[in-house]
Amino acid sequence: IALHSLDAAQPHHSLLHTRDSINNLPLLTATMNSTNEGLPLHRAALANDLLTIQKLATQGNIDPNLEDANGITALIEASIAGHDEIVRYLITEAKCPAHPPTGSRHTPIRGAAVAGRVSTMKLLLELGADPNALSEERRTALMGACFLRSTVEGDHEQISKECVEVLLSDARTDPTIANSFGETALDLARVRGYEASARLVEDAVKNWKPQ
């Protein structure tokens, strides 16, 4: 089950294509996916089952950083689901990096952002996540916050604003980064109609000074 379905009939290079594809992060909804068969840590993370997570992590025969076929780790599962206790445990006890190593296809911080998980984003940043970490197609957490997945419950504009505020409160967050299609977070906020988020990002762009 995709976080955003990929429409192969649409080009992926302009603001005119179906926007649900722009934040494609394969796998992860609140429903089990057959992709997770044989990945007990992923299943436990998705189910918010901390006891099983602890048991598996201490057995020593399971790699807590293992990616599934779509490049998703147990930490990313928990981040998108907003399971903060499991996110904290995986990072602090199971030694899963809050900022994944170079070559990772996806990042926990962007997963949390595109799912509108404000508290999870704060936790990830607190535990060392890089707000500018790039997922496939050079997608950042700020882009995810400006283009929430369609299934996020609640007022998308308000949730987006809160997510953007969390990211922009970190002085490292670069609002000028463009994805592989030349789209910035500001572009995506405008496409979605997130006016408050667009204003915040626009101001951040004007005031941005490269570190």
XYZ file of C-alpha atoms in Angstrom:
211
model
C 0.000 0.000 0.000
C 1.665 3.204 -1.114
C 1.898 6.345 0.907
C 1.133 8.109 -2.316
C 0.174 6.161 -5.399
C 2.482 6.606 -8.340
C 0.639 7.389 -11.556
C 2.833 6.026 -14.318
C 0.716 7.750 -16.943
C 1.724 11.157 -15.634
C 5.097 12.836 -16.238
C 7.057 13.573 -13.060
C 8.793 16.774 -14.016
C 6.372 19.674 -13.651
C 3.889 21.254 -11.306
C 1.102 20.189 -13.637
C 1.196 16.477 -12.930
C -0.908 14.640 -10.372
C 0.441 15.946 -7.098
C -0.110 12.806 -5.057
C 2.969 11.407 -6.753
C 5.313 14.209 -5.693
C 5.819 12.895 -2.186
C 5.944 9.247 -3.140
C 7.255 7.242 -0.217
C 6.412 3.612 -0.948
C 4.741 1.590 1.799
C 3.122 2.742 4.959
C -0.349 3.326 5.992
C -2.008 2.051 9.115
C -2.738 -1.169 7.255
C -0.366 -4.093 7.063
C 1.324 -4.608 3.735
C 2.481 -7.905 2.296
C 5.861 -6.236 1.674
C 6.446 -6.552 5.420
C 6.123 -10.326 5.472
C 9.331 -11.705 6.939
C 10.171 -8.336 8.553
C 8.955 -8.687 12.151
C 10.547 -5.437 13.321
C 8.689 -3.502 10.633
C 5.421 -5.147 11.600
C 5.947 -4.393 15.280
C 6.822 -0.754 14.528
C 3.682 -0.334 12.476
C 1.582 -2.007 15.167
C 3.064 0.229 17.901
C 4.199 -2.920 19.716
C 7.102 -1.740 21.879
C 7.452 -5.003 23.810
C 8.025 -6.955 20.612
C 10.412 -4.275 19.362
C 12.450 -4.593 22.563
C 12.493 -8.379 22.370
C 13.576 -8.430 18.739
C 16.205 -5.727 19.213
C 17.866 -7.569 22.084
C 17.985 -10.921 20.316
C 20.880 -9.702 18.219
C 19.940 -11.608 15.081
C 17.831 -8.870 13.465
C 19.308 -5.796 11.791
C 17.222 -2.853 13.098
C 18.290 -0.785 10.071
C 17.126 -3.332 7.509
C 15.254 -1.813 4.568
C 12.335 -3.523 2.911
C 12.042 -3.784 -0.865
C 10.889 -0.151 -1.012
C 13.712 1.260 1.096
C 11.633 1.602 4.269
C 13.143 0.835 7.682
C 11.320 0.064 10.919
C 12.214 3.571 12.113
C 10.569 5.108 9.068
C 7.505 2.933 9.657
C 7.242 4.252 13.212
C 7.919 7.846 12.155
C 5.152 7.905 9.575
C 2.754 6.234 11.993
C 3.639 8.770 14.700
C 4.673 6.121 17.225
C 7.008 8.343 19.218
C 7.872 5.876 21.974
C 9.062 3.380 19.389
C 10.933 6.076 17.464
C 12.781 7.034 20.644
C 13.581 3.419 21.505
C 14.854 2.556 18.026
C 17.188 5.555 18.014
C 18.423 5.558 21.591
C 18.477 1.829 22.357
C 18.501 -0.075 19.056
C 21.023 2.357 17.552
C 19.019 3.253 14.474
C 20.388 6.586 13.180
C 17.947 9.488 13.274
C 19.809 10.712 10.211
C 20.208 7.739 7.868
C 23.512 7.080 6.111
C 24.284 8.286 2.617
C 22.576 6.127 0.038
C 19.361 5.600 1.996
C 16.292 5.929 -0.197
C 14.072 7.580 2.406
C 14.398 9.415 5.708
C 12.449 9.261 8.971
C 12.121 13.060 9.199
C 10.505 13.358 5.790
C 8.265 10.387 6.493
C 7.016 12.092 9.647
C 6.584 15.403 7.819
C 4.530 14.107 4.904
C 2.307 12.286 7.417
C 1.810 15.449 9.474
C 3.398 13.997 12.633
C 4.396 17.179 14.465
C 5.541 15.577 17.730
C 7.507 12.924 15.860
C 9.314 15.568 13.827
C 10.281 17.415 17.005
C 11.551 14.181 18.529
C 13.591 13.243 15.462
C 15.247 16.666 15.351
C 15.951 16.431 19.081
C 17.627 13.061 18.540
C 19.837 14.201 15.685
C 17.868 14.134 12.434
C 19.113 16.440 9.691
C 16.202 18.605 8.482
C 17.812 18.789 5.038
C 18.245 15.032 4.598
C 17.314 14.049 1.054
C 15.012 11.204 0.089
C 14.732 9.863 -3.430
C 14.353 12.569 -6.080
C 15.990 15.072 -3.667
C 12.849 15.438 -1.558
C 13.207 17.096 1.841
C 11.129 17.094 5.003
C 10.091 20.688 4.308
C 8.704 19.617 0.943
C 6.764 16.858 2.682
C 5.374 19.331 5.214
C 4.221 21.524 2.336
C 2.526 18.657 0.545
C 0.902 16.314 3.045
C -0.231 12.854 2.056
C -3.886 12.907 1.046
C -4.950 10.558 3.845
C -3.759 12.759 6.724
C -6.744 13.394 8.989
C -7.658 16.916 10.055
C -7.149 20.418 8.701
C -4.307 19.995 6.230
C -3.460 23.682 6.064
C -3.142 23.942 9.843
C -1.188 20.691 10.148
C 1.130 21.762 7.344
C 1.714 25.106 9.063
C 2.641 23.388 12.332
C 5.020 21.022 10.549
C 6.645 23.877 8.655
C 7.057 25.846 11.879
C 8.845 22.910 13.503
C 11.288 22.615 10.625
C 11.920 26.336 10.242
C 12.586 26.626 13.974
C 15.765 24.653 13.230
C 18.328 27.121 11.859
C 19.775 24.419 9.615
C 16.633 24.025 7.501
C 17.331 25.218 3.971
C 14.091 26.418 2.325
C 15.737 26.910 -1.070
C 16.458 23.266 -1.928
C 14.786 22.043 -5.110
C 13.844 18.452 -5.849
C 14.816 16.571 -8.991
C 11.932 18.220 -10.838
C 13.074 21.743 -9.927
C 10.298 22.206 -7.360
C 10.908 23.836 -3.986
C 8.893 23.595 -0.783
C 7.375 26.986 -1.632
C 6.217 25.685 -5.012
C 4.532 22.712 -3.357
C 2.837 24.792 -0.659
C 1.374 27.037 -3.342
C 0.173 24.078 -5.392
C -1.567 22.611 -2.343
C -3.056 25.964 -1.415
C -1.402 25.993 2.022
C -1.333 29.777 2.293
C 0.082 29.982 5.821
C 2.849 27.518 5.014
C 3.649 29.362 1.792
C 4.041 32.640 3.688
C 6.319 31.025 6.256
C 8.518 29.417 3.619
C 8.587 32.562 1.489
C 9.835 34.577 4.466
C 12.397 31.887 5.237
C 13.686 31.996 1.656
C 14.119 35.776 1.853
C 16.041 35.480 5.106
C 18.029 32.350 4.292
C 21.767 32.582 4.689
C 23.683 29.462 3.687
C 25.448 27.886 6.642
